[in-house]
Amino acid sequence: MKITRLAGVAALLAAGFTQAQAQDVKLTGVLIEFWQTQMLDSNLRNNSQAKPGGAANYYGLDSRFTENTFAVKRAEIYLNGKITDDVSWNLMFDPNNSTSSVGNNVLHDAVITWNIGNGFSVKAGQFKMPTTYEATMVAATNILFFERNQINRVFGDKRDRGVWGIYAFGDPKGWNGKFNVAVSNGTTDDGSGGKNNDVNAQKDWTTRLELAYGPEHKFGAYYREGLTNLKDSTYNAASAWTTAGYVSAAQIKDNKDKTTLLGAYYAFDNATWHASTEVATGLLGRRFPTLFAAATTNPSREHLDQKFLGYAIDGVYKMGRHWFTARYDVLNYNTGDDWYTATNPYTTAVATGLPTGNDLEPKYTEITVGYNLLFNPAKYSAGKLKLDYVHRSKNFLLPRAGQTGEQGGDSLVASLMIGF
């Protein structure tokens, strides 16, 4: 009896293995990244983050920067396979990075792709929307610095669930490009990263035009628009603005925390130099919502139509296995200086508890200089040691007792990355 059972199990395993071979299942990559961060002053450890006007911190300070620490930044595993010559799939998961607030979301990408022909293809599943350049067109193994720039960290580096159509055209050695259109659930927010089920009928729309001239020049533009991810039945207008009479509950509800993202990019790359630049603007909308399930929650932004503006410029000089890097990175969460309160919420005690005169305007600058040591000069993605000095604008931390003026903190980051 036991032999019969063992034979049956062996037959099932053999059948599964044969079918897997027929479908061409492949482990296409593994990425492991190890960090060590060193604070260069005590403010990052001892000061709390500023929260002007609401419950949310505008500046997204990675938790790995709160202490001198060793950390596993990424442990990504990539799988793909083919069902037919025209239908394929790919998965990417990272057991090290999950979103505990909405479940164990270690699965990042789950995509089915149908190559229709004549340049047309369709993707369906969970993936990053076709928006920002660095977050969606540069693999994690090819990131030049300790992390992506602020535009990409905040607005592009999150997943959503939907359908994405692509039309590719042109000559790979000359002018070529892609036109992308995607529709998705619109649940991308700071809490879930988009990796949760849909909760209402509205959808986000995303378009991107990509152009390239040979392998050296890439440029394009993108636009995304959506509304809140709350159901109509759970809408409650936040009380702070309506109580003060700045805006009505009906106006807040009609706006539905509309969010937009409009941007453009250019990248140049050859054997000696790399340079890229990107700029993006739009409405904050649901990223810092005014609509909540609990009406007593204060709004997390200062104005219903609060706009952001960000830009980043980077450059690299390549000298064999030694690469020298630099980046200037700015993100302003209130580029129009719009707010409803009677006084400036970024400088007065009303919003922050600080003496008048402190400036916590949410315009954050990062200047990063670095050095990359490549393990294999012929393949940047195979592995590298990255050393980065991160100099931040000092307007995102509250002064402690006895301190005055702007506070902040710089970091030295060592990143050891292996990809295969």
Short mmCIF file of C-alpha atoms in Angstrom, two decimals:
data_model
loop_
_atom_site.label_atom_id
_atom_site.label_comp_id
_atom_site.label_asym_id
_atom_site.label_seq_id
_atom_site.Cartn_x
_atom_site.Cartn_y
_atom_site.Cartn_z
CA MET A 1 0.00 0.00 0.00
CA LYS A 2 2.78 2.39 0.91
CA ILE A 3 4.66 1.54 -2.29
CA THR A 4 1.52 2.20 -4.33
CA ARG A 5 1.10 5.61 -2.67
CA LEU A 6 4.72 6.50 -3.24
CA ALA A 7 4.41 5.51 -6.88
CA GLY A 8 1.34 7.70 -7.23
CA VAL A 9 3.08 10.71 -5.67
CA ALA A 10 6.09 10.18 -7.92
CA ALA A 11 3.82 10.06 -10.97
CA LEU A 12 2.12 13.31 -9.98
CA LEU A 13 5.47 15.03 -9.42
CA ALA A 14 6.76 13.77 -12.75
CA ALA A 15 3.63 14.98 -14.53
CA GLY A 16 3.92 18.40 -12.87
CA PHE A 17 7.60 18.66 -13.76
CA THR A 18 6.91 17.66 -17.38
CA GLN A 19 4.12 20.25 -17.62
CA ALA A 20 6.35 22.91 -16.05
CA GLN A 21 9.01 22.14 -18.65
CA ALA A 22 6.44 22.42 -21.42
CA GLN A 23 5.44 25.84 -20.15
CA ASP A 24 9.09 26.94 -19.91
CA VAL A 25 9.06 28.04 -16.25
CA LYS A 26 12.22 29.93 -15.38
CA LEU A 27 13.83 31.52 -12.36
CA THR A 28 14.93 34.66 -14.17
CA GLY A 29 16.56 36.56 -11.36
CA VAL A 30 17.37 37.05 -7.71
CA LEU A 31 18.28 40.39 -6.16
CA ILE A 32 19.76 40.71 -2.68
CA GLU A 33 20.64 44.13 -1.26
CA PHE A 34 22.21 44.72 2.14
CA TRP A 35 22.38 48.17 3.74
CA GLN A 36 24.42 49.77 6.46
CA THR A 37 23.45 53.33 7.40
CA GLN A 38 25.39 55.72 9.58
CA MET A 39 23.82 58.94 10.83
CA LEU A 40 26.14 61.92 10.78
CA ASP A 41 24.40 63.71 13.65
CA SER A 42 21.95 62.77 16.41
CA ASN A 43 18.84 64.53 15.05
CA LEU A 44 17.54 61.65 12.94
CA ARG A 45 17.60 59.41 15.99
CA ASN A 46 16.32 61.79 18.64
CA ASN A 47 13.92 64.17 16.86
CA SER A 48 10.38 63.46 15.72
CA GLN A 49 9.21 64.24 12.22
CA ALA A 50 7.30 67.42 11.48
CA LYS A 51 3.59 67.03 10.73
CA PRO A 52 2.46 70.40 9.39
CA GLY A 53 -1.31 70.69 9.11
CA GLY A 54 -2.28 67.06 9.56
CA ALA A 55 -1.54 63.54 10.65
CA ALA A 56 0.79 62.64 7.77
CA ASN A 57 4.49 63.27 7.42
CA TYR A 58 5.09 64.76 3.98
CA TYR A 59 8.73 63.73 3.89
CA GLY A 60 8.98 59.95 3.49
CA LEU A 61 11.92 59.09 5.74
CA ASP A 62 12.81 55.42 5.38
CA SER A 63 12.72 53.65 8.76
CA ARG A 64 16.26 52.39 8.15
CA PHE A 65 17.52 55.94 8.70
CA THR A 66 16.23 56.27 12.27
CA GLU A 67 19.24 54.48 13.75
CA ASN A 68 22.74 53.36 12.85
CA THR A 69 21.78 49.97 11.53
CA PHE A 70 22.32 46.93 9.35
CA ALA A 71 19.32 46.01 7.19
CA VAL A 72 18.24 43.81 4.32
CA LYS A 73 16.84 46.29 1.82
CA ARG A 74 15.69 43.85 -0.87
CA ALA A 75 15.43 40.08 -1.37
CA GLU A 76 13.58 39.88 -4.66
CA ILE A 77 12.86 36.65 -6.57
CA TYR A 78 11.74 36.70 -10.21
CA LEU A 79 9.91 33.90 -12.05
CA ASN A 80 8.41 33.76 -15.53
CA GLY A 81 7.06 31.26 -17.99
CA LYS A 82 5.34 30.79 -21.34
CA ILE A 83 1.94 29.21 -21.87
CA THR A 84 2.18 29.60 -25.65
CA ASP A 85 4.42 31.62 -27.96
CA ASP A 86 2.03 34.55 -27.50
CA VAL A 87 1.01 34.23 -23.83
CA SER A 88 3.48 34.50 -20.95
CA TRP A 89 3.48 35.34 -17.25
CA ASN A 90 5.87 36.69 -14.63
CA LEU A 91 5.95 36.91 -10.84
CA MET A 92 8.13 38.91 -8.48
CA PHE A 93 7.99 38.60 -4.73
CA ASP A 94 10.11 39.80 -1.85
CA PRO A 95 9.71 37.99 1.51
CA ASN A 96 11.68 40.79 3.15
CA ASN A 97 9.24 43.58 2.20
CA SER A 98 5.59 43.18 3.10
CA THR A 99 2.85 45.63 4.02
CA SER A 100 1.78 44.42 7.44
CA SER A 101 -1.03 46.98 7.79
CA VAL A 102 -3.03 45.29 5.02
CA GLY A 103 -1.71 41.75 5.20
CA ASN A 104 1.42 39.91 4.22
CA ASN A 105 1.83 41.39 0.72
CA VAL A 106 5.14 39.83 -0.24
CA LEU A 107 3.85 39.39 -3.80
CA HIS A 108 4.82 42.49 -5.77
CA ASP A 109 4.24 41.66 -9.44
CA ALA A 110 1.81 39.11 -10.89
CA VAL A 111 1.41 39.70 -14.63
CA ILE A 112 -0.09 37.84 -17.60
CA THR A 113 1.05 39.18 -21.00
CA TRP A 114 -0.60 38.51 -24.35
CA ASN A 115 1.47 39.42 -27.40
CA ILE A 116 -1.24 40.13 -29.97
CA GLY A 117 1.14 40.91 -32.83
CA ASN A 118 1.94 43.88 -35.08
CA GLY A 119 3.42 45.72 -32.11
CA PHE A 120 0.38 45.31 -29.85
CA SER A 121 0.40 43.58 -26.47
CA VAL A 122 -1.76 43.54 -23.34
CA LYS A 123 -0.78 43.01 -19.70
CA ALA A 124 -3.16 42.16 -16.87
CA GLY A 125 -2.46 41.73 -13.16
CA GLN A 126 -0.59 43.60 -10.43
CA PHE A 127 2.28 45.88 -11.43
CA LYS A 128 3.60 49.43 -11.35
CA MET A 129 1.62 51.76 -13.60
CA PRO A 130 3.47 53.25 -16.63
CA THR A 131 4.39 56.58 -15.07
CA THR A 132 7.72 57.76 -13.65
CA TYR A 133 10.95 56.85 -15.44
CA GLU A 134 13.21 55.50 -12.71
CA ALA A 135 10.58 53.50 -10.82
CA THR A 136 9.06 51.75 -13.83
CA MET A 137 11.77 51.66 -16.52
CA VAL A 138 14.95 51.13 -14.46
CA ALA A 139 15.29 47.74 -12.78
CA ALA A 140 16.19 47.64 -9.09
CA THR A 141 19.51 46.01 -10.04
CA ASN A 142 20.38 49.15 -12.05
CA ILE A 143 19.61 51.82 -9.44
CA LEU A 144 22.64 54.10 -9.27
CA PHE A 145 22.16 55.43 -5.73
CA PHE A 146 21.08 54.20 -2.29
CA GLU A 147 17.46 54.53 -3.45
CA ARG A 148 15.33 56.04 -6.20
CA ASN A 149 14.75 59.81 -6.21
CA GLN A 150 11.84 61.38 -4.34
CA ILE A 151 9.44 61.64 -7.32
CA ASN A 152 9.83 57.95 -8.00
CA ARG A 153 9.76 56.82 -4.36
CA VAL A 154 6.52 58.69 -3.65
CA PHE A 155 4.56 58.56 -6.91
CA GLY A 156 5.91 55.75 -9.09
CA ASP A 157 7.24 52.95 -6.92
CA LYS A 158 3.89 51.38 -5.93
CA ARG A 159 1.78 48.67 -7.51
CA ASP A 160 -1.85 48.66 -8.61
CA ARG A 161 -4.12 46.09 -10.22
CA GLY A 162 -5.44 46.57 -13.74
CA VAL A 163 -5.00 46.17 -17.50
CA TRP A 164 -2.24 47.76 -19.57
CA GLY A 165 -2.18 48.04 -23.37
CA ILE A 166 1.06 48.67 -25.29
CA TYR A 167 1.80 49.56 -28.90
CA ALA A 168 5.50 49.36 -29.85
CA PHE A 169 6.83 50.92 -33.05
CA GLY A 170 10.02 51.98 -34.83
CA ASP A 171 13.54 50.69 -35.39
CA PRO A 172 15.52 49.53 -32.31
CA LYS A 173 18.70 50.94 -33.87
CA GLY A 174 17.08 54.29 -34.72
CA TRP A 175 13.87 56.02 -33.69
CA ASN A 176 11.52 53.78 -31.75
CA GLY A 177 8.92 54.03 -29.04
CA LYS A 178 5.91 52.72 -27.18
CA PHE A 179 2.48 54.11 -26.46
CA ASN A 180 0.94 52.86 -23.22
CA VAL A 181 -2.61 53.07 -21.83
CA ALA A 182 -3.59 51.49 -18.51
CA VAL A 183 -6.72 51.36 -16.37
CA SER A 184 -6.37 50.26 -12.74
CA ASN A 185 -8.21 50.08 -9.43
CA GLY A 186 -6.76 53.29 -8.07
CA THR A 187 -5.98 51.89 -4.62
CA THR A 188 -2.37 53.05 -4.72
CA ASP A 189 -1.69 54.82 -1.43
CA ASP A 190 0.97 54.94 1.24
CA GLY A 191 -0.72 52.30 3.38
CA SER A 192 -1.26 49.48 0.91
CA GLY A 193 1.07 50.18 -1.99
CA GLY A 194 -1.87 49.30 -4.24
CA LYS A 195 -1.66 45.60 -3.37
CA ASN A 196 -5.15 45.19 -1.97
CA ASN A 197 -8.61 44.52 -3.37
CA ASP A 198 -10.72 47.22 -4.97
CA VAL A 199 -13.27 48.97 -2.78
CA ASN A 200 -15.28 51.13 -5.18
CA ALA A 201 -16.20 51.53 -8.83
CA GLN A 202 -13.91 54.41 -9.84
CA LYS A 203 -10.73 53.66 -11.76
CA ASP A 204 -7.42 55.37 -12.52
CA TRP A 205 -6.32 56.10 -16.08
CA THR A 206 -2.65 56.24 -17.05
CA THR A 207 -0.95 57.05 -20.35
CA ARG A 208 2.72 57.23 -21.27
CA LEU A 209 4.55 57.93 -24.52
CA GLU A 210 8.08 56.51 -24.62
CA LEU A 211 10.56 57.54 -27.32
CA ALA A 212 14.15 56.51 -27.92
CA TYR A 213 16.90 57.07 -30.43
CA GLY A 214 19.14 54.03 -30.47
CA PRO A 215 20.43 52.73 -27.14
CA GLU A 216 21.75 56.10 -25.91
CA HIS A 217 18.73 58.43 -25.77
CA LYS A 218 15.42 57.86 -23.98
CA PHE A 219 12.71 60.43 -23.34
CA GLY A 220 8.99 60.58 -22.82
CA ALA A 221 5.98 61.93 -20.93
CA TYR A 222 3.20 60.43 -18.80
CA TYR A 223 -0.11 61.34 -17.16
CA ARG A 224 -2.22 59.63 -14.50
CA GLU A 225 -5.56 60.67 -13.03
CA GLY A 226 -7.80 59.15 -10.37
CA LEU A 227 -10.02 59.76 -7.37
CA THR A 228 -10.32 58.50 -3.81
CA ASN A 229 -10.30 54.77 -3.14
CA LEU A 230 -13.16 55.03 -0.62
CA LYS A 231 -16.69 53.88 -1.43
CA ASP A 232 -19.42 56.51 -1.62
CA SER A 233 -21.18 54.82 1.28
CA THR A 234 -18.21 55.43 3.59
CA TYR A 235 -17.54 59.06 2.67
CA ASN A 236 -17.18 61.41 5.61
CA ALA A 237 -15.84 64.89 5.02
CA ALA A 238 -12.99 65.75 7.40
CA SER A 239 -14.19 68.23 9.98
CA ALA A 240 -11.36 70.75 10.29
CA TRP A 241 -11.99 72.69 7.06
CA THR A 242 -15.78 72.45 7.12
CA THR A 243 -16.02 73.58 10.76
CA ALA A 244 -13.91 76.65 9.99
CA GLY A 245 -16.05 77.43 6.95
CA TYR A 246 -13.22 77.29 4.43
CA VAL A 247 -14.91 74.71 2.23
CA SER A 248 -18.17 72.77 2.42
CA ALA A 249 -18.59 69.07 2.95
CA ALA A 250 -20.31 68.90 -0.45
CA GLN A 251 -17.27 70.46 -2.16
CA ILE A 252 -14.92 67.98 -0.47
CA LYS A 253 -17.17 65.10 -1.47
CA ASP A 254 -17.51 66.32 -5.08
CA ASN A 255 -13.73 66.61 -5.38
CA LYS A 256 -13.33 62.99 -4.20
CA ASP A 257 -9.67 63.67 -3.45
CA LYS A 258 -8.83 63.89 -7.15
CA THR A 259 -5.18 63.05 -7.80
CA THR A 260 -3.07 63.69 -10.91
CA LEU A 261 0.49 63.02 -12.00
CA LEU A 262 2.00 64.75 -15.06
CA GLY A 263 5.67 64.28 -15.83
CA ALA A 264 8.45 64.05 -18.40
CA TYR A 265 11.94 62.52 -18.46
CA TYR A 266 15.14 62.28 -20.49
CA ALA A 267 18.04 59.83 -20.07
CA PHE A 268 21.39 59.54 -21.85
CA ASP A 269 23.73 56.60 -21.48
CA ASN A 270 26.94 55.42 -23.14
CA ALA A 271 30.12 53.62 -22.12
CA THR A 272 31.56 56.65 -20.29
CA TRP A 273 28.69 58.88 -19.18
CA HIS A 274 25.17 58.61 -17.85
CA ALA A 275 22.79 61.50 -17.21
CA SER A 276 19.06 61.73 -16.62
CA THR A 277 16.50 64.28 -15.53
CA GLU A 278 12.83 64.07 -14.61
CA VAL A 279 10.14 66.55 -13.58
CA ALA A 280 6.61 65.86 -12.33
CA THR A 281 3.68 67.85 -10.97
CA GLY A 282 0.03 67.32 -10.09
CA LEU A 283 -2.58 67.26 -7.33
CA LEU A 284 -1.79 65.46 -4.08
CA GLY A 285 -5.35 64.21 -3.79
CA ARG A 286 -5.88 60.86 -2.09
CA ARG A 287 -2.18 60.51 -1.25
CA PHE A 288 -2.88 62.88 1.67
CA PRO A 289 -6.66 62.54 1.90
CA THR A 290 -9.41 64.82 3.13
CA LEU A 291 -11.99 62.02 2.97
CA PHE A 292 -12.00 59.45 5.77
CA ALA A 293 -14.14 56.70 7.19
CA ALA A 294 -14.07 58.64 10.50
CA ALA A 295 -15.30 62.24 10.22
CA THR A 296 -13.21 63.39 13.18
CA THR A 297 -9.89 62.85 11.37
CA ASN A 298 -8.10 66.03 10.35
CA PRO A 299 -7.17 66.54 6.69
CA SER A 300 -3.60 65.56 5.87
CA ARG A 301 -2.99 68.36 3.38
CA GLU A 302 -3.53 72.10 3.56
CA HIS A 303 -5.79 72.71 0.54
CA LEU A 304 -8.31 70.78 -1.54
CA ASP A 305 -6.35 71.47 -4.73
CA GLN A 306 -2.86 71.33 -3.23
CA LYS A 307 -0.23 70.82 -5.94
CA PHE A 308 3.21 69.26 -5.78
CA LEU A 309 6.27 69.80 -7.97
CA GLY A 310 9.39 67.66 -8.07
CA TYR A 311 12.48 67.33 -10.20
CA ALA A 312 15.72 65.37 -10.14
CA ILE A 313 18.98 65.57 -12.08
CA ASP A 314 21.73 62.95 -11.88
CA GLY A 315 25.02 62.21 -13.56
CA VAL A 316 27.56 59.39 -13.61
CA TYR A 317 31.14 59.15 -14.81
CA LYS A 318 32.13 55.57 -15.63
CA MET A 319 35.77 54.53 -15.36
CA GLY A 320 35.85 50.77 -15.81
CA ARG A 321 34.61 49.17 -12.62
CA HIS A 322 34.68 52.53 -10.81
CA TRP A 323 31.61 54.75 -11.22
CA PHE A 324 31.26 58.21 -9.64
CA THR A 325 27.73 59.49 -9.09
CA ALA A 326 25.91 62.69 -8.12
CA ARG A 327 22.24 63.66 -7.83
CA TYR A 328 20.21 66.78 -7.00
CA ASP A 329 16.65 65.94 -5.98
CA VAL A 330 13.78 68.28 -4.95
CA LEU A 331 10.13 67.63 -4.05
CA ASN A 332 7.78 70.43 -2.97
CA TYR A 333 4.44 69.17 -1.63
CA ASN A 334 2.80 72.62 -1.71
CA THR A 335 4.24 74.40 -4.69
CA GLY A 336 1.42 76.95 -4.74
CA ASP A 337 1.70 77.80 -1.03
CA ASP A 338 -2.05 77.15 -0.73
CA TRP A 339 -3.71 76.59 2.64
CA TYR A 340 -7.06 77.31 4.25
CA THR A 341 -5.95 78.27 7.74
CA ALA A 342 -5.71 81.91 8.75
CA THR A 343 -1.96 81.62 9.38
CA ASN A 344 0.86 79.80 7.63
CA PRO A 345 0.67 76.19 8.91
CA TYR A 346 4.38 75.64 8.20
CA THR A 347 5.65 78.46 10.40
CA THR A 348 3.19 78.91 13.28
CA ALA A 349 2.48 77.14 16.56
CA VAL A 350 -1.09 76.39 15.46
CA ALA A 351 -0.05 73.46 13.28
CA THR A 352 3.26 72.36 14.73
CA GLY A 353 3.51 73.47 18.33
CA LEU A 354 6.64 75.46 17.44
CA PRO A 355 7.39 79.07 18.21
CA THR A 356 6.55 81.34 15.30
CA GLY A 357 9.50 81.75 12.96
CA ASN A 358 10.38 78.10 12.34
CA ASP A 359 10.01 77.14 8.69
CA LEU A 360 8.72 73.62 8.03
CA GLU A 361 7.66 74.30 4.43
CA PRO A 362 7.33 70.87 2.75
CA LYS A 363 10.00 71.47 0.12
CA TYR A 364 12.65 68.81 0.59
CA THR A 365 16.04 68.68 -1.07
CA GLU A 366 18.44 65.76 -1.22
CA ILE A 367 21.97 66.10 -2.56
CA THR A 368 23.67 62.74 -2.98
CA VAL A 369 27.25 62.04 -4.01
CA GLY A 370 28.48 58.50 -4.35
CA TYR A 371 30.85 55.86 -5.60
CA ASN A 372 29.98 52.48 -7.14
CA LEU A 373 32.45 49.60 -7.27
CA LEU A 374 31.30 47.06 -9.87
CA PHE A 375 32.08 43.39 -9.30
CA ASN A 376 31.70 42.66 -13.02
CA PRO A 377 32.56 45.73 -15.18
CA ALA A 378 30.80 44.15 -18.16
CA LYS A 379 27.47 43.88 -16.32
CA TYR A 380 26.38 46.61 -13.91
CA SER A 381 23.36 44.63 -12.68
CA ALA A 382 25.44 41.62 -11.56
CA GLY A 383 26.62 43.21 -8.33
CA LYS A 384 28.17 46.30 -6.81
CA LEU A 385 29.17 48.11 -3.65
CA LYS A 386 27.57 51.56 -3.44
CA LEU A 387 28.72 54.26 -1.01
CA ASP A 388 26.49 57.36 -0.78
CA TYR A 389 26.58 60.53 1.26
CA VAL A 390 23.05 61.94 1.56
CA HIS A 391 22.73 65.63 2.45
CA ARG A 392 19.11 66.57 3.26
CA SER A 393 17.42 69.92 3.69
CA LYS A 394 16.79 70.43 7.39
CA ASN A 395 13.08 71.22 7.52
CA PHE A 396 11.47 67.86 8.25
CA LEU A 397 12.29 67.29 11.95
CA LEU A 398 10.96 69.13 14.99
CA PRO A 399 13.47 70.77 17.36
CA ARG A 400 13.84 69.10 20.74
CA ALA A 401 13.77 70.98 23.99
CA GLY A 402 16.60 73.48 23.97
CA GLN A 403 16.98 73.44 20.17
CA THR A 404 15.99 76.27 17.85
CA GLY A 405 15.73 76.62 14.10
CA GLU A 406 15.62 73.95 11.42
CA GLN A 407 16.62 70.41 12.27
CA GLY A 408 17.42 67.45 10.07
CA GLY A 409 20.02 64.82 9.45
CA ASP A 410 22.50 63.57 6.89
CA SER A 411 23.46 59.93 6.33
CA LEU A 412 26.22 57.78 4.96
CA VAL A 413 24.80 54.66 3.28
CA ALA A 414 26.70 51.56 2.20
CA SER A 415 24.76 49.24 -0.10
CA LEU A 416 25.98 45.78 -1.09
CA MET A 417 23.93 44.45 -4.00
CA ILE A 418 24.07 41.11 -5.80
CA GLY A 419 21.83 40.31 -8.77
CA PHE A 420 21.67 37.27 -11.01
#
